[in-house]
Amino acid sequence: MSSENVRPVGAWALRRAVIVALLAVWGWAAASAFGQGDAAVLGLRLFLLGDYDRAFQQFGQALAKDPTRAVAVAGLAAVHLARGETQPALSSFGAAAELAPGQAWPLACLGSAQMQAGDPKAAAASYRQALTSRPEWAAVRARLAYALYCQGLTAAAMDNARTAARYGERTVAPLVQAAVMLRDGDARGALQALGGTGAAVVATAAGPAPALRMASLASALPGLETGLPTSTVLPTPAPGGVRITWPRDGSSISGRVEVQAEFDVPPAYAVVYIDDQFVSVTNASQVRMPWDTRRWPDGVHRVRVDAYDSSGRCVGRQEIQLIVANRERTGDATQAALDAALGVALAEACLPSPPPWDPPLLYAEAARVAGQPEAALDVVEHPFSCWPWHRRLREELHLACRDLGLANPSPAEILVLPRPGQVAVTFDDGPHPRITPWLLSVLAKRRVRATFFLVGQQAVQYPELVRAIVAAGHEVAVHSYTHRNMTRLAQVEIERELAQSRWAIARACGRRPTLFRPPGGHYSADVRAAAAALGFRTVFWNANICRYVARTLNGMIEGLDGDLARGGILLLHNGEDETPLIVEELLDRLRARGCELGPVGELSGVESVYVSAGGRAQVK
Ligand SMILES: [Zn+2]
């Protein structure tokens, strides 16, 4: 595969765009059907666009109109979830499940919130329950597989991942399959699960669902480093030992009910509040309070029990949220169908997505273990430059370089050329839209081949110039990605400059350079170590045009010619300096006195590029 394929393409973004477009039609249909715009439809559209504040308002409005509308309750919960407010999300999704009994989507939502809360066991139960009424819902089955994997139940995870894949799920199921296979030592199977080239899987990695990310599969198993937050879903704490035992938190109630609460230590007295209003007091050892909910408006209410000691100090408290739903359900079939569709769209938006580094990471590991380090390097280099602080990505990059035999090249630096009379012609910076084509024609006219140390971000901007350089027989090499002073960067940032630049050049011309020159010549032990880990040799120079910029053109030529009296490495620029004014005469003069002109790698007898060809590694 080419590294081009690694570029994340927004599969989720695409799906989201389709949903948003569908909702535009729905919104219009709903507006004509109900005489005005449906707030829940608008809320979902805003939610999918990431406008959580306005989505919350719209779902709130929908709920005010019909407090028993499950999709509006779930919409509010989804906003909570997207904001990372897990507890209210959990209880409101629970309420939505009560309001829409027998429907799969609220349970799918609940499962996702439980996943986010770090409770894969509860999540698996909710996903399973959702699947009993909709077993073909592949997106949910894939998350069930993931929740099982997180508990270490790899066989069950594998079964469900396979089923989900059969139903066409392509985002999570292949990852779970690959993770299980890798764990069992079947690297080739893992590669196959990831789709042969891995490109498709890598492409699906882009989607930021609302803020909900699953932990890295590559590290989610117990015993390994866990990406999941430690479990935050404990039973709601009951400070001071107050436990409201009925109704259940987040449930939906109607008619007459009895509020029940118990205490670890019987208090002097206990007070019951509904929405902060005093409703009852008791000095019994437990609370048994009848409540006629029909006297309260439909909608969400809070019930709180406070325990007091004999001096009147509050020693315990618990509060729960309930939905009171007494009004007759609207029997409108159109509304029900719309809400079911909205619910499914909302649930899919809430499903956790793999972090974008997971697919390339799993693929790279599988490829490396299967003895294909080249494929590993192809797939991991660009993700590493996007997330250089991801420890495992960096490890895989180093391992791929090591297995390819690129790491720790000897010699580490090229300072001089082996034979007197050799002159390596090198151009730093660029590619440059005006200077590079002109330089190429000057060199072609004289049949001189040279080395171009390119700046990665410029290679991204002018890939056709990179190809032109290679096509003319010159060497390409790395001169960092952003042309910053590398000695001022952290080790991992230096590696990123190198990897990202190499990726950019490889993407343009299909060759990975192995030669590197630090911007400004700023070099340190850190830069040296980074270059070694990624398989670069550092090239210095013996004659530098910068040394003579204050002189006349003739003075410059004299100076450089003098520095190269016995040969060596010539540093010119492929950008805005005096190079274009002197390069022709300088090359003519060197040639006239019998120098052997050429690219630095070739004259030094080292490989200047690593060519990725047809899956077979070769250093050229
Ligand atoms: Zn430079």
Coordinates of C-alpha atoms and ligand atoms in Angstrom, one line a residue:
M1 CA 0.0 0.0 0.0
S2 CA 1.2 3.5 -0.5
S3 CA 1.4 6.0 2.3
E4 CA -1.2 8.1 0.6
N5 CA -3.8 5.6 1.9
V6 CA -3.0 6.5 5.4
R7 CA -4.4 9.9 5.1
P8 CA -7.5 9.9 7.3
V9 CA -10.6 10.2 5.3
G10 CA -13.8 11.1 7.2
A11 CA -16.0 8.1 6.9
W12 CA -17.9 9.2 9.9
A13 CA -18.0 12.7 8.6
L14 CA -19.5 11.4 5.4
R15 CA -22.1 9.3 7.3
R16 CA -22.9 12.4 9.4
A17 CA -23.3 14.5 6.3
V18 CA -25.8 12.0 5.0
I19 CA -27.7 11.9 8.2
V20 CA -27.8 15.7 8.4
A21 CA -29.1 15.8 4.8
L22 CA -31.8 13.2 5.6
L23 CA -32.8 15.2 8.7
A24 CA -33.2 18.3 6.6
V25 CA -35.7 16.4 4.5
W26 CA -37.3 15.0 7.7
G27 CA -37.4 18.4 9.3
W28 CA -39.3 19.7 6.3
A29 CA -41.6 16.7 6.3
A30 CA -42.2 17.0 10.0
A31 CA -42.8 20.7 9.7
S32 CA -45.5 20.1 7.1
A33 CA -46.9 17.2 9.0
F34 CA -47.2 18.9 12.4
G35 CA -47.7 22.4 11.2
Q36 CA -44.4 23.6 12.6
G37 CA -40.8 22.6 12.8
D38 CA -40.2 19.7 15.2
A39 CA -37.8 20.7 17.9
A40 CA -36.4 17.2 18.3
V41 CA -35.5 17.0 14.7
L42 CA -33.8 20.3 14.8
G43 CA -32.1 19.3 18.1
L44 CA -30.7 16.1 16.4
R45 CA -29.4 18.1 13.5
L46 CA -27.7 20.6 15.8
F47 CA -26.3 17.7 17.8
L48 CA -24.8 16.0 14.8
L49 CA -23.2 19.3 13.8
G50 CA -21.6 19.6 17.2
D51 CA -23.7 22.6 18.3
Y52 CA -24.5 21.1 21.7
D53 CA -25.8 24.3 23.4
R54 CA -28.5 24.9 20.8
A55 CA -29.2 21.2 20.5
F56 CA -29.9 21.1 24.3
Q57 CA -32.3 24.0 23.9
Q58 CA -34.2 22.3 21.1
F59 CA -34.5 19.0 22.9
G60 CA -35.6 20.9 26.0
Q61 CA -38.4 22.6 23.9
A62 CA -39.5 19.3 22.6
L63 CA -39.7 17.9 26.1
A64 CA -41.6 20.9 27.3
K65 CA -44.2 20.2 24.7
D66 CA -44.4 16.5 25.4
P67 CA -42.6 15.5 28.6
T68 CA -43.0 11.8 27.8
R69 CA -41.2 12.0 24.5
A70 CA -38.3 9.5 24.8
V71 CA -36.2 10.9 22.0
A72 CA -36.2 14.3 23.6
V73 CA -35.1 12.9 26.9
A74 CA -32.4 10.9 25.1
G75 CA -31.4 14.0 23.2
L76 CA -30.7 15.9 26.4
A77 CA -28.7 12.8 27.7
A78 CA -26.7 12.7 24.5
V79 CA -25.7 16.3 25.0
H80 CA -24.6 15.5 28.5
L81 CA -22.6 12.6 27.1
A82 CA -20.9 14.7 24.5
R83 CA -19.9 17.1 27.2
G84 CA -18.5 14.3 29.3
E85 CA -21.2 14.6 32.0
T86 CA -21.6 10.9 32.3
Q87 CA -23.9 10.6 35.4
P88 CA -26.8 12.7 34.1
A89 CA -26.4 11.0 30.7
L90 CA -26.7 7.6 32.3
S91 CA -29.8 8.4 34.3
S92 CA -31.6 10.2 31.4
F93 CA -30.8 7.4 28.9
G94 CA -32.3 5.1 31.5
A95 CA -35.4 7.2 31.6
A96 CA -35.6 7.2 27.8
A97 CA -35.5 3.4 27.9
E98 CA -38.4 3.4 30.3
L99 CA -40.3 5.8 28.1
A100 CA -39.8 3.7 25.0
P101 CA -40.1 0.2 26.2
G102 CA -39.2 -2.6 23.8
Q103 CA -37.2 -0.2 21.6
A104 CA -33.6 -1.0 20.9
W105 CA -32.2 2.5 20.4
P106 CA -32.5 3.8 24.0
L107 CA -30.6 0.7 25.2
A108 CA -27.9 1.3 22.7
C109 CA -27.6 4.9 23.9
L110 CA -27.4 3.6 27.5
G111 CA -24.7 1.1 26.6
S112 CA -22.6 3.8 25.1
A113 CA -22.9 6.0 28.2
Q114 CA -21.9 3.0 30.3
M115 CA -18.9 2.4 28.0
Q116 CA -17.9 6.1 28.4
A117 CA -18.3 5.7 32.2
G118 CA -15.7 2.8 32.1
D119 CA -18.2 0.0 32.8
P120 CA -17.9 -2.4 29.9
K121 CA -19.8 -5.1 31.8
A122 CA -23.0 -2.9 32.2
A123 CA -22.5 -1.7 28.6
A124 CA -22.4 -5.2 27.2
A125 CA -25.6 -6.0 29.1
S126 CA -27.4 -3.0 27.6
Y127 CA -26.1 -3.6 24.1
R128 CA -27.2 -7.3 24.4
Q129 CA -30.6 -6.2 25.4
A130 CA -30.8 -3.8 22.5
L131 CA -29.9 -6.6 20.1
T132 CA -32.7 -8.9 21.3
S133 CA -35.2 -6.7 19.5
R134 CA -32.9 -5.7 16.6
P135 CA -30.3 -8.5 16.2
E136 CA -29.2 -7.2 12.8
W137 CA -28.0 -3.8 14.1
A138 CA -24.4 -4.4 13.2
A139 CA -23.0 -1.1 14.6
V140 CA -24.3 -2.0 18.1
R141 CA -23.1 -5.6 17.8
A142 CA -19.6 -4.4 17.0
R143 CA -19.7 -2.3 20.2
L144 CA -20.9 -5.3 22.1
A145 CA -17.9 -7.1 20.8
Y146 CA -15.7 -4.3 22.0
A147 CA -17.3 -4.2 25.4
L148 CA -16.7 -7.9 25.7
Y149 CA -13.1 -7.5 24.6
C150 CA -12.5 -4.9 27.3
Q151 CA -13.6 -7.5 29.9
G152 CA -11.2 -10.0 28.5
L153 CA -14.0 -12.2 27.1
T154 CA -12.2 -12.6 23.8
A155 CA -14.1 -15.7 22.5
A156 CA -17.4 -14.0 22.9
A157 CA -15.9 -10.7 21.5
M158 CA -14.7 -12.6 18.5
D159 CA -18.1 -14.2 17.8
N160 CA -19.9 -10.9 17.9
A161 CA -17.3 -9.1 15.9
R162 CA -17.6 -11.8 13.2
T163 CA -21.4 -11.5 13.1
A164 CA -21.1 -7.7 13.0
A165 CA -18.7 -7.9 10.1
R166 CA -21.0 -10.3 8.3
Y167 CA -23.7 -7.7 8.6
G168 CA -21.4 -5.2 7.1
E169 CA -19.9 -3.3 10.0
R170 CA -16.4 -2.0 9.0
T171 CA -15.3 0.4 11.7
V172 CA -15.0 -1.6 14.9
A173 CA -15.6 -5.2 14.1
P174 CA -12.4 -5.7 12.1
L175 CA -10.4 -4.0 14.9
V176 CA -11.8 -6.3 17.6
Q177 CA -11.1 -9.3 15.4
A178 CA -7.6 -8.1 14.7
A179 CA -6.9 -7.4 18.4
V180 CA -8.1 -10.8 19.5
M181 CA -6.0 -12.6 16.7
L182 CA -2.9 -10.6 17.5
R183 CA -3.3 -11.5 21.1
D184 CA -3.5 -15.2 20.1
G185 CA -0.4 -14.8 17.9
D186 CA -2.2 -15.0 14.6
A187 CA -0.7 -11.9 12.9
R188 CA -1.7 -13.0 9.4
G189 CA -5.3 -13.5 10.4
A190 CA -5.2 -10.0 12.0
L191 CA -3.9 -8.5 8.8
Q192 CA -6.7 -10.3 6.9
A193 CA -9.3 -9.0 9.3
L194 CA -8.1 -5.5 8.7
G195 CA -8.7 -5.9 5.0
G196 CA -5.5 -6.9 3.3
T197 CA -4.1 -3.4 2.8
G198 CA -5.4 -1.9 5.9
A199 CA -6.2 1.2 3.9
A200 CA -9.9 0.9 4.4
V201 CA -9.6 0.4 8.1
V202 CA -7.2 3.3 8.5
A203 CA -9.6 5.5 6.5
T204 CA -12.4 4.8 8.9
A205 CA -10.4 6.1 11.8
A206 CA -11.0 9.7 11.4
G207 CA -14.5 10.2 12.8
P208 CA -14.8 12.1 16.0
A209 CA -18.2 11.1 17.2
P210 CA -19.6 13.5 19.7
A211 CA -16.6 13.4 22.1
L212 CA -17.1 9.8 22.7
R213 CA -14.0 7.8 22.1
M214 CA -13.4 4.2 23.0
A215 CA -10.2 3.3 24.6
S216 CA -7.4 2.0 22.5
L217 CA -8.1 -1.7 21.6
A218 CA -4.4 -2.2 21.4
S219 CA -4.2 -1.6 25.1
A220 CA -7.7 -2.2 26.5
L221 CA -7.3 -5.7 27.8
P222 CA -6.9 -6.2 31.6
G223 CA -3.4 -6.7 32.6
L224 CA -2.1 -4.4 29.9
E225 CA -1.9 -0.7 30.1
T226 CA -5.6 0.3 30.1
G227 CA -6.8 3.3 28.2
L228 CA -10.2 3.2 30.0
P229 CA -10.8 5.4 32.9
T230 CA -11.0 3.5 36.1
S231 CA -14.6 2.5 36.7
T232 CA -16.6 5.5 37.7
V233 CA -19.9 3.7 37.6
L234 CA -20.4 2.6 41.1
P235 CA -23.9 2.6 42.6
T236 CA -24.9 6.1 43.4
P237 CA -23.2 7.0 46.6
A238 CA -25.5 7.5 49.5
P239 CA -23.8 10.0 51.8
G240 CA -24.6 9.3 55.4
G241 CA -26.2 6.0 54.5
V242 CA -29.5 7.3 52.9
R243 CA -30.7 4.9 50.2
I244 CA -33.8 5.7 48.1
T245 CA -34.9 2.2 47.2
W246 CA -38.1 3.1 45.2
P247 CA -38.7 4.4 42.6
R248 CA -35.4 3.7 40.8
D249 CA -33.2 6.5 39.8
G250 CA -34.0 7.6 36.2
S251 CA -37.2 5.6 36.0
S252 CA -40.5 6.8 34.5
I253 CA -43.5 6.7 36.8
S254 CA -47.2 7.5 36.7
G255 CA -50.3 7.4 39.0
R256 CA -49.8 6.7 42.7
V257 CA -46.4 5.4 43.9
E258 CA -44.7 5.1 47.2
V259 CA -41.3 6.7 47.8
Q260 CA -39.2 4.4 49.9
A261 CA -35.9 5.1 51.6
E262 CA -33.7 3.2 54.1
F263 CA -30.9 4.3 56.4
D264 CA -27.7 2.6 57.6
V265 CA -28.2 4.3 61.0
P266 CA -31.8 5.4 61.7
P267 CA -31.7 9.3 61.9
A268 CA -33.7 11.4 64.3
Y269 CA -35.9 12.4 61.4
A270 CA -35.9 12.5 57.6
V271 CA -37.4 15.0 55.2
V272 CA -38.6 14.3 51.6
Y273 CA -38.3 17.0 49.0
I274 CA -39.6 17.0 45.5
D275 CA -37.9 19.6 43.3
D276 CA -36.5 21.2 46.5
Q277 CA -40.0 21.6 47.9
F278 CA -40.7 20.1 51.3
V279 CA -43.4 17.4 50.9
S280 CA -43.1 15.2 54.0
V281 CA -41.2 14.4 57.2
T282 CA -41.0 11.2 59.3
N283 CA -39.3 10.0 62.4
A284 CA -39.8 6.3 61.5
S285 CA -36.7 4.1 60.8
Q286 CA -37.5 4.1 57.1
V287 CA -39.4 6.4 54.6
R288 CA -42.7 5.2 53.2
M289 CA -44.3 8.2 51.5
P290 CA -47.3 7.9 49.2
W291 CA -47.0 10.2 46.2
D292 CA -49.9 10.9 43.8
T293 CA -47.8 11.9 40.7
R294 CA -51.0 13.0 38.9
R295 CA -50.8 16.2 40.9
W296 CA -47.5 17.0 39.4
P297 CA -46.8 18.1 35.9
D298 CA -45.4 15.5 33.5
G299 CA -41.7 15.7 33.0
V300 CA -38.5 15.3 34.9
H301 CA -38.6 15.7 38.7
R302 CA -36.0 15.4 41.5
V303 CA -36.8 13.5 44.7
R304 CA -34.5 14.0 47.7
V305 CA -34.3 12.5 51.1
D306 CA -32.3 14.3 53.8
A307 CA -31.5 12.6 57.2
Y308 CA -31.1 14.7 60.3
D309 CA -29.6 14.0 63.7
S310 CA -31.2 15.1 67.0
S311 CA -29.4 18.4 66.9
G312 CA -31.0 19.2 63.5
R313 CA -27.8 18.7 61.6
C314 CA -28.1 17.1 58.1
V315 CA -26.2 13.9 58.3
G316 CA -27.1 12.2 55.0
R317 CA -28.7 12.9 51.7
Q318 CA -29.7 11.2 48.4
E319 CA -31.3 12.7 45.4
I320 CA -32.7 10.9 42.3
Q321 CA -34.3 12.0 39.0
L322 CA -37.6 10.7 37.8
I323 CA -39.9 11.2 34.9
V324 CA -43.5 11.6 35.7
A325 CA -45.6 10.6 32.7
N326 CA -49.4 10.6 33.2
R327 CA -50.6 12.2 30.0
E328 CA -52.1 9.9 27.4
R329 CA -49.5 9.0 24.9
T330 CA -50.2 10.4 21.5
G331 CA -51.3 7.5 19.3
D332 CA -49.9 9.3 16.2
A333 CA -48.2 6.7 14.1
T334 CA -46.3 9.2 12.0
Q335 CA -44.9 10.7 15.2
A336 CA -43.9 7.3 16.4
A337 CA -42.2 6.4 13.2
L338 CA -40.3 9.7 13.1
D339 CA -39.2 9.2 16.7
A340 CA -38.0 5.7 16.1
A341 CA -35.9 7.0 13.2
L342 CA -34.6 9.9 15.2
G343 CA -33.8 7.5 18.1
V344 CA -31.7 5.2 15.8
A345 CA -29.8 8.2 14.4
L346 CA -29.2 9.5 17.9
A347 CA -28.0 6.1 19.1
E348 CA -25.6 5.7 16.2
A349 CA -24.2 9.2 16.9
C350 CA -23.6 8.2 20.5
L351 CA -21.8 4.9 19.7
P352 CA -18.1 5.1 20.7
S353 CA -15.6 5.2 17.9
P354 CA -12.1 3.9 18.0
P355 CA -9.4 6.5 18.5
P356 CA -7.9 7.3 15.1
W357 CA -4.5 5.9 15.9
D358 CA -5.9 2.4 16.7
P359 CA -6.4 1.0 13.2
P360 CA -2.9 2.0 12.0
L361 CA -1.4 0.8 15.3
L362 CA -3.1 -2.6 15.1
Y363 CA -2.2 -2.9 11.5
A364 CA 1.4 -2.0 12.1
E365 CA 1.8 -4.4 14.9
A366 CA 0.2 -7.3 12.8
A367 CA 2.4 -6.4 9.8
R368 CA 5.5 -6.4 11.9
V369 CA 4.8 -9.7 13.7
A370 CA 3.9 -11.2 10.3
G371 CA 7.3 -10.2 9.0
Q372 CA 6.2 -7.2 6.8
P373 CA 8.0 -4.3 8.4
E374 CA 7.7 -2.2 5.3
A375 CA 3.9 -2.4 5.5
A376 CA 4.2 -1.4 9.1
L377 CA 6.3 1.6 8.3
D378 CA 3.9 2.6 5.6
V379 CA 1.0 2.6 7.9
V380 CA 2.5 4.1 11.0
E381 CA 4.7 6.9 9.8
H382 CA 2.0 9.5 9.2
P383 CA -0.2 8.7 12.2
F384 CA 3.0 9.1 14.3
S385 CA 3.5 12.6 12.9
C386 CA -0.1 13.4 13.8
W387 CA 0.2 12.0 17.4
P388 CA 3.9 11.9 18.2
W389 CA 3.2 11.6 21.9
H390 CA 1.4 8.3 21.5
R391 CA 3.9 5.9 23.1
R392 CA 2.8 2.8 21.1
L393 CA 2.8 4.6 17.7
R394 CA 6.4 5.8 18.4
E395 CA 7.4 2.3 19.5
E396 CA 6.0 0.7 16.3
L397 CA 7.7 3.3 14.2
H398 CA 11.1 2.5 15.8
L399 CA 10.5 -1.2 15.5
A400 CA 9.6 -1.0 11.8
C401 CA 12.7 1.0 11.1
R402 CA 14.8 -1.5 13.1
D403 CA 13.3 -4.5 11.3
L404 CA 13.9 -2.8 7.9
G405 CA 17.5 -2.4 8.8
L406 CA 17.2 1.4 8.6
A407 CA 17.9 2.2 12.2
N408 CA 21.3 3.2 13.5
P409 CA 23.1 3.5 10.1
S410 CA 26.8 3.6 10.1
P411 CA 28.4 6.1 9.7
A412 CA 25.9 8.3 11.5
E413 CA 27.2 11.4 9.9
I414 CA 28.7 12.3 6.5
L415 CA 31.2 15.1 7.1
V416 CA 33.6 14.6 4.2
L417 CA 33.8 12.7 1.0
P418 CA 36.0 9.6 0.5
R419 CA 38.2 10.8 -2.3
P420 CA 39.9 14.2 -3.0
G421 CA 38.5 16.0 -6.1
Q422 CA 34.9 14.9 -5.4
V423 CA 32.4 17.7 -4.9
A424 CA 28.9 16.8 -3.7
V425 CA 26.4 19.5 -4.9
T426 CA 23.6 20.0 -2.3
F427 CA 20.7 22.4 -2.2
D428 CA 18.9 23.1 1.1
D429 CA 15.3 24.3 1.5
G430 CA 12.6 24.1 -1.2
P431 CA 11.1 22.8 -3.3
H432 CA 10.5 26.4 -4.5
P433 CA 8.0 27.1 -7.3
R434 CA 10.3 29.4 -9.3
I435 CA 13.9 28.4 -8.3
T436 CA 13.5 24.6 -8.4
P437 CA 12.5 24.4 -12.1
W438 CA 15.2 26.8 -13.0
L439 CA 17.8 24.9 -11.0
L440 CA 16.8 21.7 -12.6
S441 CA 17.3 23.1 -16.1
V442 CA 20.7 24.6 -15.1
L443 CA 21.8 21.1 -13.8
A444 CA 20.4 19.3 -16.8
K445 CA 22.3 21.5 -19.1
R446 CA 25.6 20.7 -17.4
R447 CA 24.7 17.0 -16.7
V448 CA 25.3 17.5 -13.0
R449 CA 23.3 15.5 -10.6
A450 CA 22.8 16.9 -7.0
T451 CA 21.1 16.3 -3.7
F452 CA 18.0 18.3 -2.7
F453 CA 17.4 18.6 1.1
L454 CA 13.7 19.4 1.1
V455 CA 11.5 21.0 3.7
G456 CA 8.5 18.6 4.3
Q457 CA 5.7 21.2 4.4
Q458 CA 6.9 22.6 1.0
A459 CA 7.0 19.0 -0.4
V460 CA 3.4 18.8 0.6
Q461 CA 2.7 22.1 -1.2
Y462 CA 4.6 21.2 -4.4
P463 CA 4.6 17.4 -4.8
E464 CA 5.1 17.8 -8.6
L465 CA 8.4 19.5 -8.0
V466 CA 9.6 16.6 -5.8
R467 CA 8.7 14.2 -8.6
A468 CA 10.5 16.4 -11.1
I469 CA 13.7 16.3 -9.0
V470 CA 13.6 12.5 -8.8
A471 CA 12.7 12.2 -12.5
A472 CA 15.8 14.2 -13.3
G473 CA 18.0 11.7 -11.5
H474 CA 18.8 13.8 -8.4
E475 CA 18.7 12.6 -4.8
V476 CA 16.0 13.8 -2.4
A477 CA 16.7 14.2 1.3
V478 CA 15.1 15.5 4.4
H479 CA 15.6 19.0 5.8
S480 CA 12.9 18.8 8.6
Y481 CA 9.2 19.5 8.1
T482 CA 8.9 23.1 9.4
H483 CA 12.5 24.3 9.2
R484 CA 12.8 24.9 12.9
N485 CA 15.9 24.8 15.0
M486 CA 15.7 21.2 16.1
T487 CA 18.0 21.6 19.1
R488 CA 15.2 23.6 20.7
L489 CA 12.7 20.8 20.4
A490 CA 11.9 17.8 22.6
Q491 CA 13.1 14.5 21.4
V492 CA 9.7 13.4 20.2
E493 CA 9.2 16.6 18.3
I494 CA 12.5 16.1 16.5
E495 CA 11.4 12.6 15.5
R496 CA 8.1 14.1 14.3
E497 CA 10.0 16.6 12.1
L498 CA 11.9 13.8 10.6
A499 CA 9.1 11.3 10.1
Q500 CA 6.6 13.8 8.8
S501 CA 9.1 15.2 6.3
R502 CA 10.0 11.7 5.1
W503 CA 6.3 10.8 4.8
A504 CA 5.7 14.0 2.8
I505 CA 8.5 13.2 0.4
A506 CA 7.5 9.6 0.1
R507 CA 3.9 10.5 -0.6
A508 CA 5.1 12.8 -3.4
C509 CA 7.6 10.5 -5.1
G510 CA 7.4 7.0 -3.6
R511 CA 10.9 7.1 -2.0
R512 CA 11.8 7.4 1.6
P513 CA 15.0 9.5 2.0
T514 CA 17.7 8.2 4.3
L515 CA 19.8 11.4 4.3
F516 CA 19.1 14.4 6.5
R517 CA 20.5 17.8 7.1
P518 CA 19.3 19.8 10.2
P519 CA 18.1 23.3 9.5
G520 CA 20.8 25.8 10.2
G521 CA 23.1 22.9 10.9
H522 CA 21.9 22.9 14.5
Y523 CA 22.8 19.5 15.9
S524 CA 22.8 17.9 19.3
A525 CA 22.8 14.5 20.9
D526 CA 19.0 14.5 20.8
V527 CA 18.9 15.3 17.1
R528 CA 21.5 12.6 16.5
A529 CA 19.5 10.0 18.5
A530 CA 16.3 10.8 16.7
A531 CA 17.9 10.6 13.3
A532 CA 19.5 7.2 14.3
A533 CA 16.2 5.7 15.5
L534 CA 14.4 6.6 12.3
G535 CA 17.2 5.5 10.0
F536 CA 18.8 8.8 8.9
R537 CA 22.4 9.8 8.2
T538 CA 23.2 13.4 8.9
V539 CA 25.0 15.3 6.1
F540 CA 27.1 18.3 6.9
W541 CA 29.2 20.4 4.5
N542 CA 32.7 21.7 3.7
A543 CA 31.7 24.9 1.8
N544 CA 28.6 27.0 2.7
I545 CA 27.4 29.9 0.6
C546 CA 26.1 31.6 3.8
R547 CA 29.7 32.2 4.8
Y548 CA 30.2 34.6 1.9
V549 CA 27.0 36.5 1.6
A550 CA 28.6 39.9 2.3
R551 CA 31.0 39.5 -0.6
T552 CA 30.6 40.4 -4.3
L553 CA 29.4 37.6 -6.6
N554 CA 33.0 37.0 -7.7
G555 CA 34.2 37.0 -4.1
M556 CA 31.6 34.3 -3.3
I557 CA 32.7 32.1 -6.1
E558 CA 36.3 32.5 -5.1
G559 CA 35.6 31.7 -1.5
L560 CA 33.5 28.6 -2.2
D561 CA 36.0 27.4 -4.8
G562 CA 38.8 27.9 -2.3
D563 CA 37.0 25.9 0.4
L564 CA 36.6 23.0 -2.1
A565 CA 40.3 23.0 -3.2
R566 CA 40.5 19.4 -2.2
G567 CA 36.9 18.6 -2.8
G568 CA 34.0 18.2 -0.3
I569 CA 30.4 18.9 0.2
L570 CA 29.0 22.2 -1.2
L571 CA 26.0 23.7 0.4
L572 CA 23.8 26.0 -1.8
H573 CA 20.2 27.0 -1.5
N574 CA 17.1 26.1 -3.4
G575 CA 15.3 29.3 -2.3
E576 CA 15.7 33.0 -2.1
D577 CA 19.4 33.8 -1.7
E578 CA 22.4 34.4 -4.0
T579 CA 22.6 30.8 -5.3
P580 CA 20.9 31.5 -8.7
L581 CA 23.4 34.3 -9.3
I582 CA 26.5 32.2 -8.9
V583 CA 25.6 28.5 -9.4
E584 CA 26.3 28.3 -13.1
E585 CA 29.7 29.9 -13.0
L586 CA 30.7 28.0 -9.8
L587 CA 29.7 24.6 -11.3
D588 CA 31.6 25.5 -14.6
R589 CA 34.7 26.5 -12.6
L590 CA 34.7 23.3 -10.5
R591 CA 34.1 21.1 -13.6
A592 CA 36.9 23.0 -15.4
R593 CA 39.5 22.1 -12.8
G594 CA 38.5 18.4 -13.0
C595 CA 36.2 17.9 -10.0
E596 CA 33.9 14.9 -9.9
L597 CA 30.5 16.5 -9.3
G598 CA 27.5 14.4 -8.0
P599 CA 24.9 13.8 -5.3
V600 CA 26.3 13.3 -1.8
G601 CA 24.9 9.8 -1.2
E602 CA 26.3 8.4 -4.4
L603 CA 29.7 10.0 -3.9
S604 CA 29.8 8.7 -0.3
G605 CA 28.8 5.2 -1.3
V606 CA 25.7 5.1 0.9
E607 CA 22.0 4.5 0.1
S608 CA 20.2 7.8 -0.2
V609 CA 16.6 6.5 -0.5
Y610 CA 14.7 3.5 0.7
V611 CA 12.4 2.5 -2.2
S612 CA 9.1 0.9 -1.3
A613 CA 8.3 -1.3 -4.3
G614 CA 5.7 -3.9 -4.7
G615 CA 5.8 -4.9 -1.0
R616 CA 9.5 -5.9 -1.3
A617 CA 12.0 -3.9 0.8
Q618 CA 14.9 -2.6 -1.1
V619 CA 17.5 0.0 -0.2
K620 CA 18.7 1.9 -3.2
Ligands
ZN1 ZN 17.6 25.4 5.5

